[in-house]
PDB file of C-alpha atoms and ligand atoms in Angstrom:
ATOM      1  CA  MET P   1     182.942  28.987   5.349  1.00 66.00           C
ATOM      2  CA  PRO P   2     183.251  28.778   9.146  1.00 76.00           C
ATOM      3  CA  GLU P   3     184.423  32.110  10.751  1.00 80.00           C
ATOM      4  CA  LEU P   4     185.631  32.523  14.158  1.00 86.00           C
ATOM      5  CA  PRO P   5     182.198  32.272  16.022  1.00 86.00           C
ATOM      6  CA  GLU P   6     181.458  28.696  14.313  1.00 87.00           C
ATOM      7  CA  VAL P   7     184.979  27.370  15.016  1.00 91.00           C
ATOM      8  CA  GLU P   8     184.882  28.710  18.894  1.00 91.00           C
ATOM      9  CA  ALA P   9     181.249  26.962  18.956  1.00 90.00           C
ATOM     10  CA  VAL P  10     182.704  23.645  17.774  1.00 93.00           C
ATOM     11  CA  CYS P  11     185.619  23.843  20.340  1.00 95.00           C
ATOM     12  CA  ARG P  12     183.321  24.789  23.312  1.00 92.00           C
ATOM     13  CA  LYS P  13     181.204  21.762  22.245  1.00 92.00           C
ATOM     14  CA  LEU P  14     184.333  19.434  21.944  1.00 96.00           C
ATOM     15  CA  ARG P  15     185.567  20.714  25.258  1.00 96.00           C
ATOM     16  CA  LEU P  16     182.314  19.803  26.990  1.00 95.00           C
ATOM     17  CA  GLU P  17     181.919  16.495  25.440  1.00 95.00           C
ATOM     18  CA  ALA P  18     185.668  14.937  24.968  1.00 97.00           C
ATOM     19  CA  GLU P  19     188.312  16.866  26.829  1.00 97.00           C
ATOM     20  CA  GLY P  20     189.861  14.156  28.944  1.00 97.00           C
ATOM     21  CA  ALA P  21     188.845  11.238  26.944  1.00 98.00           C
ATOM     22  CA  ILE P  22     191.034   8.233  26.053  1.00 98.00           C
ATOM     23  CA  ILE P  23     191.470   7.653  22.352  1.00 98.00           C
ATOM     24  CA  GLN P  24     192.007   3.946  21.596  1.00 98.00           C
ATOM     25  CA  ARG P  25     193.015   4.683  18.076  1.00 97.00           C
ATOM     26  CA  MET P  26     192.463   7.149  15.101  1.00 98.00           C
ATOM     27  CA  ARG P  27     191.329   5.990  11.480  1.00 98.00           C
ATOM     28  CA  LEU P  28     191.871   8.313   8.429  1.00 97.00           C
ATOM     29  CA  LEU P  29     189.212   7.405   6.129  1.00 97.00           C
ATOM     30  CA  ARG P  30     190.734  10.004   3.669  1.00 97.00           C
ATOM     31  CA  PRO P  31     194.688   9.807   4.217  1.00 96.00           C
ATOM     32  CA  SER P  32     195.079  12.829   1.781  1.00 96.00           C
ATOM     33  CA  ILE P  33     193.777  15.226   4.451  1.00 97.00           C
ATOM     34  CA  ALA P  34     196.461  14.527   6.968  1.00 97.00           C
ATOM     35  CA  LYS P  35     200.070  15.273   7.284  1.00 96.00           C
ATOM     36  CA  GLY P  36     202.475  13.392   9.400  1.00 95.00           C
ATOM     37  CA  GLU P  37     202.100  10.358  11.425  1.00 96.00           C
ATOM     38  CA  VAL P  38     198.738  11.509  12.962  1.00 97.00           C
ATOM     39  CA  GLU P  39     197.224   7.856  13.638  1.00 97.00           C
ATOM     40  CA  ALA P  40     200.400   6.697  15.384  1.00 97.00           C
ATOM     41  CA  ALA P  41     200.437   9.759  17.443  1.00 97.00           C
ATOM     42  CA  CYS P  42     196.752   9.291  18.694  1.00 98.00           C
ATOM     43  CA  ARG P  43     197.081   5.709  19.630  1.00 98.00           C
ATOM     44  CA  LYS P  44     195.989   5.445  23.240  1.00 98.00           C
ATOM     45  CA  ALA P  45     196.501   9.065  23.782  1.00 98.00           C
ATOM     46  CA  LYS P  46     194.570  11.163  26.164  1.00 98.00           C
ATOM     47  CA  LEU P  47     192.920  14.174  24.767  1.00 98.00           C
ATOM     48  CA  GLU P  48     194.225  16.661  27.072  1.00 98.00           C
ATOM     49  CA  ARG P  49     192.939  20.162  25.646  1.00 97.00           C
ATOM     50  CA  VAL P  50     191.027  21.667  22.867  1.00 97.00           C
ATOM     51  CA  GLU P  51     192.591  24.922  21.998  1.00 95.00           C
ATOM     52  CA  ARG P  52     191.370  27.503  19.241  1.00 93.00           C
ATOM     53  CA  ARG P  53     193.653  30.337  17.854  1.00 89.00           C
ATOM     54  CA  GLY P  54     191.870  32.252  15.224  1.00 86.00           C
ATOM     55  CA  LYS P  55     190.296  29.661  13.136  1.00 87.00           C
ATOM     56  CA  ASN P  56     192.903  27.022  13.960  1.00 92.00           C
ATOM     57  CA  ILE P  57     191.982  24.280  16.294  1.00 96.00           C
ATOM     58  CA  PHE P  58     194.587  22.456  18.257  1.00 97.00           C
ATOM     59  CA  LEU P  59     194.148  18.962  19.914  1.00 98.00           C
ATOM     60  CA  HIS P  60     196.810  18.696  22.665  1.00 98.00           C
ATOM     61  CA  LEU P  61     197.219  15.097  23.469  1.00 97.00           C
ATOM     62  CA  SER P  62     199.223  13.147  25.979  1.00 96.00           C
ATOM     63  CA  ARG P  63     202.926  12.552  25.147  1.00 93.00           C
ATOM     64  CA  GLY P  64     203.284  16.066  23.757  1.00 93.00           C
ATOM     65  CA  ALA P  65     201.619  15.757  20.424  1.00 96.00           C
ATOM     66  CA  ILE P  66     199.477  18.406  19.085  1.00 98.00           C
ATOM     67  CA  LEU P  67     197.014  17.933  15.905  1.00 98.00           C
ATOM     68  CA  HIS P  68     196.556  21.087  14.205  1.00 97.00           C
ATOM     69  CA  ILE P  69     193.161  20.975  12.325  1.00 97.00           C
ATOM     70  CA  HIS P  70     191.579  23.417   9.938  1.00 95.00           C
ATOM     71  CA  LEU P  71     187.976  22.985   9.070  1.00 94.00           C
ATOM     72  CA  ARG P  72     188.304  25.090   5.736  1.00 91.00           C
ATOM     73  CA  MET P  73     185.097  25.331   3.830  1.00 87.00           C
ATOM     74  CA  THR P  74     182.994  22.618   4.928  1.00 90.00           C
ATOM     75  CA  GLY P  75     184.715  20.755   7.782  1.00 93.00           C
ATOM     76  CA  ASN P  76     183.092  20.120  11.153  1.00 93.00           C
ATOM     77  CA  LEU P  77     184.342  18.144  14.365  1.00 95.00           C
ATOM     78  CA  TYR P  78     181.920  16.796  16.991  1.00 94.00           C
ATOM     79  CA  ALA P  79     181.560  13.757  19.389  1.00 95.00           C
ATOM     80  CA  VAL P  80     179.265  10.864  18.144  1.00 95.00           C
ATOM     81  CA  PRO P  81     177.815   8.192  20.536  1.00 96.00           C
ATOM     82  CA  ASP P  82     178.950   5.171  19.080  1.00 97.00           C
ATOM     83  CA  HIS P  83     182.199   5.396  16.691  1.00 97.00           C
ATOM     84  CA  ARG P  84     181.134   2.222  14.640  1.00 96.00           C
ATOM     85  CA  PHE P  85     178.056   4.437  12.807  1.00 95.00           C
ATOM     86  CA  LEU P  86     179.442   6.801  10.556  1.00 95.00           C
ATOM     87  CA  ILE P  87     178.253   8.908   7.783  1.00 94.00           C
ATOM     88  CA  ASN P  88     179.796   8.804   4.571  1.00 95.00           C
ATOM     89  CA  THR P  89     181.277  12.221   4.577  1.00 96.00           C
ATOM     90  CA  VAL P  90     183.467  11.373   7.932  1.00 97.00           C
ATOM     91  CA  ARG P  91     187.104  11.866   6.634  1.00 98.00           C
ATOM     92  CA  ALA P  92     188.696  10.676  10.129  1.00 98.00           C
ATOM     93  CA  VAL P  93     187.594   9.192  13.231  1.00 98.00           C
ATOM     94  CA  TRP P  94     189.013   8.912  16.850  1.00 98.00           C
ATOM     95  CA  GLU P  95     187.777   5.955  18.559  1.00 98.00           C
ATOM     96  CA  LEU P  96     187.323   6.584  22.173  1.00 98.00           C
ATOM     97  CA  SER P  97     187.689   4.033  25.084  1.00 98.00           C
ATOM     98  CA  ASP P  98     183.956   4.564  26.108  1.00 97.00           C
ATOM     99  CA  GLY P  99     182.703   3.510  22.756  1.00 98.00           C
ATOM    100  CA  ARG P 100     181.943   7.042  21.481  1.00 98.00           C
ATOM    101  CA  GLY P 101     183.737   8.842  18.744  1.00 98.00           C
ATOM    102  CA  ILE P 102     185.018  12.165  17.583  1.00 98.00           C
ATOM    103  CA  VAL P 103     184.647  12.682  13.848  1.00 97.00           C
ATOM    104  CA  PHE P 104     185.836  14.946  11.371  1.00 97.00           C
ATOM    105  CA  GLU P 105     183.154  15.332   8.822  1.00 95.00           C
ATOM    106  CA  ASP P 106     183.847  17.408   5.691  1.00 95.00           C
ATOM    107  CA  PRO P 107     181.795  16.730   2.491  1.00 94.00           C
ATOM    108  CA  ARG P 108     184.380  18.624   0.328  1.00 94.00           C
ATOM    109  CA  ALA P 109     187.466  17.154   2.259  1.00 95.00           C
ATOM    110  CA  LEU P 110     189.255  20.329   2.000  1.00 94.00           C
ATOM    111  CA  GLY P 111     189.947  20.505   5.627  1.00 96.00           C
ATOM    112  CA  ARG P 112     193.328  19.562   7.094  1.00 97.00           C
ATOM    113  CA  ILE P 113     194.749  17.498   9.932  1.00 98.00           C
ATOM    114  CA  ALA P 114     198.628  17.827  10.877  1.00 97.00           C
ATOM    115  CA  LEU P 115     200.792  16.498  13.590  1.00 97.00           C
ATOM    116  CA  ILE P 116     202.884  19.322  14.907  1.00 96.00           C
ATOM    117  CA  THR P 117     204.912  20.014  18.066  1.00 93.00           C
ATOM    118  CA  GLU P 118     204.913  22.816  20.645  1.00 91.00           C
ATOM    119  CA  ASN P 119     207.380  24.799  18.806  1.00 91.00           C
ATOM    120  CA  GLU P 120     205.387  24.617  15.462  1.00 92.00           C
ATOM    121  CA  LEU P 121     202.300  26.275  17.012  1.00 89.00           C
ATOM    122  CA  PRO P 122     201.767  29.167  14.716  1.00 83.00           C
ATOM    123  CA  GLU P 123     202.004  32.821  15.767  1.00 81.00           C
ATOM    124  CA  THR P 124     198.591  34.621  15.592  1.00 82.00           C
ATOM    125  CA  GLY P 125     197.563  37.854  16.558  1.00 89.00           C
ATOM    126  CA  TRP P 126     195.455  39.060  19.542  1.00 92.00           C
ATOM    127  CA  GLU P 127     192.259  36.962  20.315  1.00 90.00           C
ATOM    128  CA  PRO P 128     189.289  39.411  20.206  1.00 91.00           C
ATOM    129  CA  LEU P 129     187.614  37.415  23.298  1.00 89.00           C
ATOM    130  CA  ASP P 130     190.859  37.060  25.118  1.00 90.00           C
ATOM    131  CA  PRO P 131     190.597  39.547  28.358  1.00 92.00           C
ATOM    132  CA  ALA P 132     194.260  40.529  27.542  1.00 93.00           C
ATOM    133  CA  PHE P 133     193.027  42.093  24.375  1.00 95.00           C
ATOM    134  CA  THR P 134     192.364  45.609  25.899  1.00 96.00           C
ATOM    135  CA  VAL P 135     191.736  49.105  24.310  1.00 97.00           C
ATOM    136  CA  GLU P 136     195.404  49.620  25.100  1.00 97.00           C
ATOM    137  CA  ALA P 137     196.514  46.465  23.146  1.00 96.00           C
ATOM    138  CA  LEU P 138     194.286  47.737  20.089  1.00 97.00           C
ATOM    139  CA  ALA P 139     195.828  51.377  20.489  1.00 97.00           C
ATOM    140  CA  ALA P 140     199.331  49.829  20.473  1.00 96.00           C
ATOM    141  CA  LEU P 141     198.557  47.867  17.310  1.00 96.00           C
ATOM    142  CA  ALA P 142     196.843  50.828  15.603  1.00 97.00           C
ATOM    143  CA  LYS P 143     199.715  53.358  16.330  1.00 96.00           C
ATOM    144  CA  GLY P 144     201.230  54.467  13.159  1.00 96.00           C
ATOM    145  CA  SER P 145     199.405  52.031  11.036  1.00 97.00           C
ATOM    146  CA  LYS P 146     198.547  53.432   7.596  1.00 97.00           C
ATOM    147  CA  LYS P 147     196.364  50.821   6.731  1.00 97.00           C
ATOM    148  CA  PRO P 148     192.471  51.453   6.082  1.00 98.00           C
ATOM    149  CA  ALA P 149     190.413  50.550   9.189  1.00 98.00           C
ATOM    150  CA  LYS P 150     188.846  47.376   7.363  1.00 98.00           C
ATOM    151  CA  ILE P 151     192.033  45.964   6.061  1.00 97.00           C
ATOM    152  CA  PHE P 152     193.750  46.249   9.407  1.00 97.00           C
ATOM    153  CA  LEU P 153     190.952  44.426  11.083  1.00 96.00           C
ATOM    154  CA  MET P 154     191.058  41.721   8.724  1.00 92.00           C
ATOM    155  CA  ASP P 155     194.970  41.322   9.385  1.00 92.00           C
ATOM    156  CA  GLN P 156     195.295  37.934  11.124  1.00 87.00           C
ATOM    157  CA  THR P 157     198.803  38.728  12.652  1.00 89.00           C
ATOM    158  CA  LYS P 158     197.087  41.607  14.375  1.00 92.00           C
ATOM    159  CA  VAL P 159     193.653  40.470  15.629  1.00 92.00           C
ATOM    160  CA  ALA P 160     193.100  36.811  14.767  1.00 88.00           C
ATOM    161  CA  GLY P 161     189.730  35.287  13.409  1.00 81.00           C
ATOM    162  CA  LEU P 162     187.890  38.583  12.516  1.00 87.00           C
ATOM    163  CA  GLY P 163     186.781  37.868   9.140  1.00 86.00           C
ATOM    164  CA  ASN P 164     185.101  39.847   6.404  1.00 91.00           C
ATOM    165  CA  ILE P 165     181.698  39.580   7.975  1.00 91.00           C
ATOM    166  CA  TYR P 166     182.572  40.668  11.598  1.00 92.00           C
ATOM    167  CA  ALA P 167     184.960  43.574  10.373  1.00 95.00           C
ATOM    168  CA  ALA P 168     182.305  45.132   8.503  1.00 97.00           C
ATOM    169  CA  GLU P 169     179.912  44.593  11.406  1.00 96.00           C
ATOM    170  CA  ALA P 170     182.234  46.070  13.996  1.00 97.00           C
ATOM    171  CA  LEU P 171     183.116  49.106  12.135  1.00 98.00           C
ATOM    172  CA  PHE P 172     179.229  49.760  11.686  1.00 98.00           C
ATOM    173  CA  ARG P 173     178.604  49.663  15.232  1.00 97.00           C
ATOM    174  CA  ALA P 174     181.772  51.925  16.015  1.00 98.00           C
ATOM    175  CA  GLY P 175     180.585  54.421  13.667  1.00 98.00           C
ATOM    176  CA  ILE P 176     184.030  54.225  11.671  1.00 98.00           C
ATOM    177  CA  ASP P 177     184.181  54.527   7.828  1.00 98.00           C
ATOM    178  CA  PRO P 178     185.869  51.320   6.542  1.00 98.00           C
ATOM    179  CA  ARG P 179     188.497  53.642   4.577  1.00 98.00           C
ATOM    180  CA  ARG P 180     189.726  55.475   7.691  1.00 98.00           C
ATOM    181  CA  VAL P 181     193.454  55.298   8.199  1.00 98.00           C
ATOM    182  CA  MET P 182     193.937  53.097  11.412  1.00 97.00           C
ATOM    183  CA  GLY P 183     196.671  55.085  12.837  1.00 97.00           C
ATOM    184  CA  SER P 184     194.626  58.402  12.693  1.00 97.00           C
ATOM    185  CA  LEU P 185     191.878  57.169  14.838  1.00 97.00           C
ATOM    186  CA  LYS P 186     191.296  59.296  18.123  1.00 96.00           C
ATOM    187  CA  ARG P 187     191.342  57.242  21.474  1.00 97.00           C
ATOM    188  CA  SER P 188     187.656  57.536  21.746  1.00 97.00           C
ATOM    189  CA  LYS P 189     186.959  55.977  18.465  1.00 97.00           C
ATOM    190  CA  LEU P 190     189.551  53.393  19.275  1.00 98.00           C
ATOM    191  CA  ARG P 191     187.471  52.573  22.487  1.00 98.00           C
ATOM    192  CA  ARG P 192     184.228  52.298  20.765  1.00 98.00           C
ATOM    193  CA  LEU P 193     185.798  50.117  18.030  1.00 98.00           C
ATOM    194  CA  HIS P 194     187.324  47.765  20.875  1.00 98.00           C
ATOM    195  CA  THR P 195     183.821  47.647  22.395  1.00 97.00           C
ATOM    196  CA  ALA P 196     182.187  46.807  18.957  1.00 97.00           C
ATOM    197  CA  ILE P 197     184.571  44.013  18.223  1.00 96.00           C
ATOM    198  CA  LEU P 198     183.966  42.353  21.684  1.00 95.00           C
ATOM    199  CA  GLU P 199     180.000  42.888  21.196  1.00 93.00           C
ATOM    200  CA  VAL P 200     179.920  41.423  17.850  1.00 92.00           C
ATOM    201  CA  MET P 201     182.164  38.532  18.304  1.00 90.00           C
ATOM    202  CA  SER P 202     180.737  37.494  21.617  1.00 89.00           C
ATOM    203  CA  GLY P 203     177.257  37.915  20.433  1.00 87.00           C
ATOM    204  CA  ALA P 204     178.148  35.755  17.188  1.00 85.00           C
ATOM    205  CA  VAL P 205     179.596  33.066  19.477  1.00 85.00           C
ATOM    206  CA  GLU P 206     176.799  32.958  21.703  1.00 83.00           C
ATOM    207  CA  SER P 207     173.904  32.841  18.769  1.00 80.00           C
ATOM    208  CA  VAL P 208     176.105  30.296  16.836  1.00 79.00           C
ATOM    209  CA  TYR P 209     176.549  28.156  19.868  1.00 78.00           C
ATOM    210  CA  GLU P 210     172.822  28.224  20.414  1.00 76.00           C
ATOM    211  CA  LEU P 211     172.065  27.213  17.083  1.00 73.00           C
ATOM    212  CA  TYR P 212     174.745  24.843  16.818  1.00 69.00           C
ATOM    213  CA  SER P 213     172.716  21.899  18.541  1.00 58.00           C
ATOM    214  CA  LYS P 214     172.787  19.182  16.102  1.00 52.00           C
ATOM    215  CA  PRO P 215     175.919  17.369  15.131  1.00 50.00           C
ATOM    216  CA  GLY P 216     176.763  18.415  11.506  1.00 51.00           C
ATOM    217  CA  ASN P 217     174.363  21.144  11.423  1.00 52.00           C
ATOM    218  CA  MET P 218     176.846  24.057  11.016  1.00 55.00           C
ATOM    219  CA  ILE P 219     174.726  27.257  11.111  1.00 51.00           C
ATOM    220  CA  GLU P 220     176.583  29.861   8.771  1.00 52.00           C
ATOM    221  CA  ALA P 221     177.021  33.401  10.459  1.00 45.00           C
ATOM    222  CA  GLU P 222     175.392  34.847   7.267  1.00 45.00           C
ATOM    223  CA  ARG P 223     171.878  33.628   8.725  1.00 55.00           C
ATOM    224  CA  GLN P 224     172.233  35.896  11.731  1.00 66.00           C
ATOM    225  CA  THR P 225     170.779  39.430  11.751  1.00 83.00           C
ATOM    226  CA  LEU P 226     173.524  41.656  10.203  1.00 92.00           C
ATOM    227  CA  MET P 227     173.696  45.437  10.054  1.00 96.00           C
ATOM    228  CA  VAL P 228     175.738  45.888   6.891  1.00 97.00           C
ATOM    229  CA  TYR P 229     177.163  42.723   5.605  1.00 95.00           C
ATOM    230  CA  GLY P 230     175.689  41.509   2.495  1.00 95.00           C
ATOM    231  CA  ARG P 231     173.048  44.349   2.375  1.00 96.00           C
ATOM    232  CA  GLU P 232     174.032  46.638  -0.481  1.00 98.00           C
ATOM    233  CA  GLY P 233     171.108  48.991  -1.495  1.00 98.00           C
ATOM    234  CA  GLU P 234     169.169  47.914   1.371  1.00 98.00           C
ATOM    235  CA  ALA P 235     168.105  50.431   4.243  1.00 98.00           C
ATOM    236  CA  CYS P 236     170.576  51.101   6.991  1.00 98.00           C
ATOM    237  CA  ARG P 237     168.757  49.733  10.266  1.00 97.00           C
ATOM    238  CA  VAL P 238     169.768  52.726  12.061  1.00 98.00           C
ATOM    239  CA  CYS P 239     169.410  55.899   9.589  1.00 98.00           C
ATOM    240  CA  GLY P 240     167.521  54.202   6.537  1.00 98.00           C
ATOM    241  CA  ARG P 241     170.091  55.334   4.026  1.00 98.00           C
ATOM    242  CA  GLY P 242     170.857  52.811   1.400  1.00 98.00           C
ATOM    243  CA  ILE P 243     174.249  50.558   2.265  1.00 98.00           C
ATOM    244  CA  LEU P 244     177.065  50.978   0.155  1.00 98.00           C
ATOM    245  CA  ARG P 245     179.641  48.546  -0.981  1.00 98.00           C
ATOM    246  CA  LEU P 246     183.246  49.007  -2.132  1.00 97.00           C
ATOM    247  CA  ALA P 247     186.103  46.716  -2.757  1.00 97.00           C
ATOM    248  CA  GLN P 248     189.229  46.603  -0.309  1.00 96.00           C
ATOM    249  CA  GLY P 249     191.854  44.255  -0.673  1.00 92.00           C
ATOM    250  CA  GLY P 250     190.023  42.231  -3.179  1.00 93.00           C
ATOM    251  CA  ARG P 251     186.971  41.747  -0.824  1.00 95.00           C
ATOM    252  CA  SER P 252     183.686  43.389  -0.530  1.00 96.00           C
ATOM    253  CA  THR P 253     183.264  46.051   2.110  1.00 98.00           C
ATOM    254  CA  TYR P 254     179.564  46.979   3.231  1.00 98.00           C
ATOM    255  CA  TYR P 255     178.909  50.098   5.232  1.00 98.00           C
ATOM    256  CA  CYS P 256     176.468  53.095   5.825  1.00 98.00           C
ATOM    257  CA  GLY P 257     177.850  56.416   4.425  1.00 98.00           C
ATOM    258  CA  ARG P 258     175.917  58.287   7.011  1.00 98.00           C
ATOM    259  CA  CYS P 259     176.481  56.217  10.174  1.00 98.00           C
ATOM    260  CA  GLN P 260     180.115  55.646   9.484  1.00 98.00           C
ATOM    261  CA  ARG P 261     182.498  58.631   9.377  1.00 95.00           C
TER     262      ARG P 261
HETATM  263 ZN1  LIG T   1     172.995  54.324   8.645  1.00 67.65          ZN
END
């Protein structure tokens, strides 16, 4: 499943290749993935801006229309040199005036495209890579929270797009036990956590973006070097002790019992 870094990589690439392009028409090859009159909204519209909030992609079109796209499990969105040549897992295509296309490819067809207006943009938490997400912003969120640190980090209404992998990795870097009550963390720990979140997320975005060179070649985050995620029983890369696993909120949390307190 694409996490925030994969979705950010998709958006960065699309911004470079297709922001400002004129859409002649959109064709839905699998109508069931769409909600609203998406084809009509795209007719002779300009793709003004590609925005990401958490794992949601928003294509801002001229005339105020917004397409809300969620890639879900296997979706991908990218530009192709010629809109007439499509592989059979393409579910929607935007035909551009210069002959190129933007395709929504999705083998399992679980992704979604919905037509929304400015008022319907969903409320999401802080973007970890937004400069406005400061230590103070994190401290304000953490204040009084009784949630364990790992559960807190995965709450999309607080920090958006920090999934199971990166929440575990950030806590390891910050040396924080995933069960620690968020509101009890001292300022120094919060500062380390804030730095860790930024490092983990920007590092992941950079490496995913680099690897994400070929269209349709979505590199999963799991293939990167991870410190704790998915490493139960393996030696901690810092202290050598076995990585532990526990269940939190129905998901697995991986951590080092010695490095994280
Ligand atoms: Zn360790």
